[in-house]
XYZ file of C-alpha atoms in Angstrom:
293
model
C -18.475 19.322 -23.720
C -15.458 20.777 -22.288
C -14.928 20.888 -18.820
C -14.144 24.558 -17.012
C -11.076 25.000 -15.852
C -10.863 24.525 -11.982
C -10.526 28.120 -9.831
C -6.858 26.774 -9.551
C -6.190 26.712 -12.644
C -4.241 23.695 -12.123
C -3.940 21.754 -15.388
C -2.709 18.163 -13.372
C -4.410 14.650 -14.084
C -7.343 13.603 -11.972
C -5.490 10.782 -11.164
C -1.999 12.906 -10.532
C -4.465 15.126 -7.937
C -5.994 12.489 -6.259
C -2.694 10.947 -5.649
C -1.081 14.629 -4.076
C -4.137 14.868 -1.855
C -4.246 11.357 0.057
C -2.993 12.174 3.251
C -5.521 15.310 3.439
C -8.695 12.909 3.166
C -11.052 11.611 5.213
C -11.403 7.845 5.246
C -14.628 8.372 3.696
C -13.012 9.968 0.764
C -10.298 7.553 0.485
C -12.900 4.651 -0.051
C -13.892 6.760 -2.696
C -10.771 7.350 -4.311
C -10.128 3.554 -3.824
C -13.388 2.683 -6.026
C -12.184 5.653 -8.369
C -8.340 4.051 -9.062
C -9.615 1.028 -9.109
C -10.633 1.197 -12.099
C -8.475 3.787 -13.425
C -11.368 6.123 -12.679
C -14.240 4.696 -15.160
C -16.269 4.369 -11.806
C -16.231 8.458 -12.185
C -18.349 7.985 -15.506
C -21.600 6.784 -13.165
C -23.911 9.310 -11.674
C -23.191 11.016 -8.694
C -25.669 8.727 -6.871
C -24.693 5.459 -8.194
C -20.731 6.344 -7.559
C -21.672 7.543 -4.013
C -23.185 3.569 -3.664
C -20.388 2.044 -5.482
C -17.966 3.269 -2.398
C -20.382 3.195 0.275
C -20.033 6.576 0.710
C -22.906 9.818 0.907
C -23.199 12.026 -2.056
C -22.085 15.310 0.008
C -18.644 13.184 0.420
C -18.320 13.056 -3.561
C -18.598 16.820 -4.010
C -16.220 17.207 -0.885
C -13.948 15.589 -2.916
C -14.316 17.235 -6.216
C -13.656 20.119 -4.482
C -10.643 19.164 -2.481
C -9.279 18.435 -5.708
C -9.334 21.678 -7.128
C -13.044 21.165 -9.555
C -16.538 23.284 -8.979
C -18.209 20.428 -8.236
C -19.306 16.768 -9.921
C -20.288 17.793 -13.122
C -16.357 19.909 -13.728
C -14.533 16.941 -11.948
C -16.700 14.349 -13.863
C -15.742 16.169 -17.745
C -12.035 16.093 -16.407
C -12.339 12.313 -15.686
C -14.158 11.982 -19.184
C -11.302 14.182 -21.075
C -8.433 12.110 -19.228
C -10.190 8.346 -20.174
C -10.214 9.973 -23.516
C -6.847 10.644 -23.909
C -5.587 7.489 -22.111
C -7.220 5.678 -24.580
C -5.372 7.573 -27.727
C -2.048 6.298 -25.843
C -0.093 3.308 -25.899
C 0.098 1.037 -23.081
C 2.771 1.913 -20.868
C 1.750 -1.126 -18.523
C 3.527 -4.627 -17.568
C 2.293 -6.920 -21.047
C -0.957 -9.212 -20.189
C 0.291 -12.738 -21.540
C -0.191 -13.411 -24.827
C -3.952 -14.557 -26.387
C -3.259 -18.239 -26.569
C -4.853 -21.069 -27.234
C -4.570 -21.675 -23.248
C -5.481 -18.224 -22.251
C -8.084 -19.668 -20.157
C -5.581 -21.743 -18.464
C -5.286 -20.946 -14.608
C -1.664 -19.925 -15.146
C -2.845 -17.350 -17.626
C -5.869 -16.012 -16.077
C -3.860 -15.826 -12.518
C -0.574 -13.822 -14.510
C -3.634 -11.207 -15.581
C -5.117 -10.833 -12.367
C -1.999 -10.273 -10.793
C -0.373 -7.897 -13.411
C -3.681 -6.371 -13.193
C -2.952 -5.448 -9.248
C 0.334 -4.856 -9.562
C -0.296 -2.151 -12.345
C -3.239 -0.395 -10.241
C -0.728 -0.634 -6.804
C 1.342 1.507 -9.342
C -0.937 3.749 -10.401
C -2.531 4.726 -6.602
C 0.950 5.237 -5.179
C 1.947 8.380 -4.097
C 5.826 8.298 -4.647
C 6.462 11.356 -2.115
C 4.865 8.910 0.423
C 6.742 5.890 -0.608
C 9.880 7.839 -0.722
C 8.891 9.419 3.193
C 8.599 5.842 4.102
C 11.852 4.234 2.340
C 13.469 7.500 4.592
C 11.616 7.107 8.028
C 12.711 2.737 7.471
C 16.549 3.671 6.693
C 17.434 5.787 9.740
C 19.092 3.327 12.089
C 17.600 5.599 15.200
C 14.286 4.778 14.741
C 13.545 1.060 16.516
C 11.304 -1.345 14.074
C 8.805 -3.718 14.463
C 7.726 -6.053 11.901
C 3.968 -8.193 12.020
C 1.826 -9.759 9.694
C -1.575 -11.565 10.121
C -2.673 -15.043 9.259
C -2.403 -14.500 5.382
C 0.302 -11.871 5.209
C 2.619 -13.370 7.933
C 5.063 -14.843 5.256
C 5.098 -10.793 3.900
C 6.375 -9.638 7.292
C 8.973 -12.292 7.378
C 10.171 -11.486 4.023
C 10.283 -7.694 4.808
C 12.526 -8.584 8.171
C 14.419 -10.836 6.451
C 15.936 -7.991 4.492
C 15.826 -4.990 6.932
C 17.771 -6.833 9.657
C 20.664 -7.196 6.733
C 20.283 -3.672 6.095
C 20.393 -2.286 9.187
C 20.291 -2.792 13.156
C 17.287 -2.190 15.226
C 14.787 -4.497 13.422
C 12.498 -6.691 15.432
C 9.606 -9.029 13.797
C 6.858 -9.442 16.528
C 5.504 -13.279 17.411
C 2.303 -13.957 15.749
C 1.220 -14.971 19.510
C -0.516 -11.822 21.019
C 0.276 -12.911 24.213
C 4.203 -11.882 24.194
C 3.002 -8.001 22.195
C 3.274 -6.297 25.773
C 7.031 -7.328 26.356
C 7.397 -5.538 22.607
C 5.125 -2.825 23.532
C 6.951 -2.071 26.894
C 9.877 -0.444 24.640
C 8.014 1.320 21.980
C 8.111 5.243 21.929
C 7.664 7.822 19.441
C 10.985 6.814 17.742
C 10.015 3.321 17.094
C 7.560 2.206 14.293
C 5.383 -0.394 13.755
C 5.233 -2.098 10.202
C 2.114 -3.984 10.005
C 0.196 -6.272 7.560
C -3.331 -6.425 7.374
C -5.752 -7.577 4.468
C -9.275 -9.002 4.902
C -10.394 -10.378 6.430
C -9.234 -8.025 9.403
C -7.859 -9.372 12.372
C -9.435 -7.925 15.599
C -6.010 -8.125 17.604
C -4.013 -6.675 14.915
C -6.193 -3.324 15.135
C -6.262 -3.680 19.335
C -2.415 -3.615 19.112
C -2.585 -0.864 16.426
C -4.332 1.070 19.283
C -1.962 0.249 22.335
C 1.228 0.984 19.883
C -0.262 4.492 18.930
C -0.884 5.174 22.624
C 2.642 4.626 23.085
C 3.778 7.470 20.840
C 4.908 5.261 17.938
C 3.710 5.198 14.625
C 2.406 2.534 12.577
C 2.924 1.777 8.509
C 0.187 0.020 7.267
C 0.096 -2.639 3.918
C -3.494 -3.439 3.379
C -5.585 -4.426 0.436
C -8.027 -2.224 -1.827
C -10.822 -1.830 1.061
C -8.298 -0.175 3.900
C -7.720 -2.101 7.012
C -9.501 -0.868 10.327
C -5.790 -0.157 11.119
C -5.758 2.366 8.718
C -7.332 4.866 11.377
C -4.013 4.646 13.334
C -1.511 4.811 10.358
C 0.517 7.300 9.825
C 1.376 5.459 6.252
C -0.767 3.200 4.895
C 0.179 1.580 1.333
C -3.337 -0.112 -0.293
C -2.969 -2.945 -2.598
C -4.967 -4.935 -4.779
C -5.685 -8.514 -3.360
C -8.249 -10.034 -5.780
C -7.458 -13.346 -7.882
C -8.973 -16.168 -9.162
C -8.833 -18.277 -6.016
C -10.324 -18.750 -2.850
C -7.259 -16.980 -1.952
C -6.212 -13.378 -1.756
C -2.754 -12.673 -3.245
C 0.082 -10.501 -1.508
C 1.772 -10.830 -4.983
C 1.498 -6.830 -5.388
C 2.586 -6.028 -1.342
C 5.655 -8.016 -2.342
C 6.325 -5.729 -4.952
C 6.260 -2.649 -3.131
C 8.430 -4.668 -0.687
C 10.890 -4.889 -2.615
C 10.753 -1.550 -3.980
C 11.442 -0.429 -0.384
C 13.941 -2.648 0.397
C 15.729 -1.196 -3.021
C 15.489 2.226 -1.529
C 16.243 1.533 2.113
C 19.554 0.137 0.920
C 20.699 2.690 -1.194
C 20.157 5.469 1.706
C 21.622 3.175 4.152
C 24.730 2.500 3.173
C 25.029 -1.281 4.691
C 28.286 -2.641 2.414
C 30.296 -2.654 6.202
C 27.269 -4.534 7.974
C 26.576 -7.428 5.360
C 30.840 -7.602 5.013
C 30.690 -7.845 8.922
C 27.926 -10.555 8.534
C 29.631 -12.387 6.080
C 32.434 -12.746 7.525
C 30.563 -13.692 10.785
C 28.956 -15.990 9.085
C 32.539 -17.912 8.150
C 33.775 -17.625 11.390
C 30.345 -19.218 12.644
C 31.780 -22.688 10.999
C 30.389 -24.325 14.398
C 26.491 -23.485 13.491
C 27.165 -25.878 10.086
C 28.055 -29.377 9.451
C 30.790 -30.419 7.686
């Protein structure tokens, strides 16, 4: 069966759509569109009631959606997801290569390289680059004050993201994991500073308190969070999901590195910083004291 065209008449991916219209959904939708992208929408194949379960979500908030993005209702926006698994599957694979089928593909190492190219692909394919590239700008302009925190699990993220912004450019604070110094920090935040903060389950209760108190100071907050959406996520202006899951006991921040470093990539190239890591080089000789001989 072919689907009807949409009233629209827009001829985009489901995938392309869901992407445009992120920052226009509820949260309620965006769990839904997280269950959807997951699995590069085969979750959209169920019925209505079962996909309504699957995200934890009522089945007036599925036809919300469909219609948000442009179909009549289920049925049209479930042939379009039908049509585009279709014609995904006629394609190549323009993904990162899954190791090879070994005799030790059932080796950790392999399983673990899977899982994680697995994540980082999806990441990809749920990013909205107009975000991404909002959030590379808002991160580059030396005006705006930052603030840099992670939580038990992603606290080595936040150090690696600070790490390279204070290089880049001035302004940059990372926050002690300690919440007992965040009012001294939260003293000087306005609505030109911004709050980068990692969050991935399980949630940390002070980490969505501060989220609060830095809102109610004006500033905004960019999230990094896993697949479910941090409580956080309610005071975001940005939030980038991620897929966590592994085999371990352990989630991996594997695929928040990645869009780390994407950023950092970015940030650099729209702030110039060749004078500031000369000056700190050269700082950094004349600083003979701070090394041993």
């Amino acid at each position: 069966m072919n689907r009807n065209p949409p009233k629209s008449g827009d001829q985009r991916l489901v995938l392309d759509r869901i992407r445009d219209k992120q920052s226009e959904l509820t949260a309620a939708e965006r769990r839904l569109t997280a269950v959807l992208m997951d699995d590069s929408l085969v979750a959209g194949m169920q019925s209505i009631t079962k996909l309504a379960e699957a995200a934890e979500v009522s089945t007036p908030t599925v036809i919300r959606l469909a219609r948000k993005l442009g179909f009549e209702g289920f049925p049209d926006f479930q042939a379009a997801i039908r049509e585009e698994i279709a014609a995904r599957m006629k394609e190549p694979l323009a993904k990162l290569d899954a190791p090879s089928t070994t005799e030790n593909k059932d080796h950790i190492v392999s399983r673990f390289a899977m899982a994680v190219s697995h994540n980082i692909n999806a990441t990809i394919d749920r990013l909205d680059p107009a975000e991404f590239d909002l959030v590379a700008r808002l991160l580059a302009d030396p005006s705006r004050a930052l603030y840099v925190l992670g939580g038990r699990i992603t606290r080595s993220n936040a150090h690696y993201f600070f790490n390279h912004l204070q290089i880049i450019r001035p302004g940059v604070s990372l926050l002690d994991s300690s919440p007992s110094v965040w009012p001294q920090s939260l003293l000087d935040m306005d609505e030109r500073a911004t709050l980068i903060v990692f969050d991935i389950r399980r949630y940390e209760k002070e980490l969505e308190r501060l989220a609060s108190l830095v809102v109610g100071q004006g500033a905004n907050i960019i999230l990094f969070t896993d697949q479910w959406g941090s409580p956080i996520e309610k005071y975001a202006k940005h939030t980038f999901r991620t897929l966590v899951e592994v085999p371990s006991s352990w989630d991996s921040t594997l695929a928040i590195n990645f869009l780390i470093e994407a950023l950092v990539a970015e940030i650099q190239t729209l702030h110039s910083s060749t004078d500031r890591i000369a000056a700190l080089e050269e700082m950094i000789g004349e600083s003979r004291i701070f090394r041993s001989n």
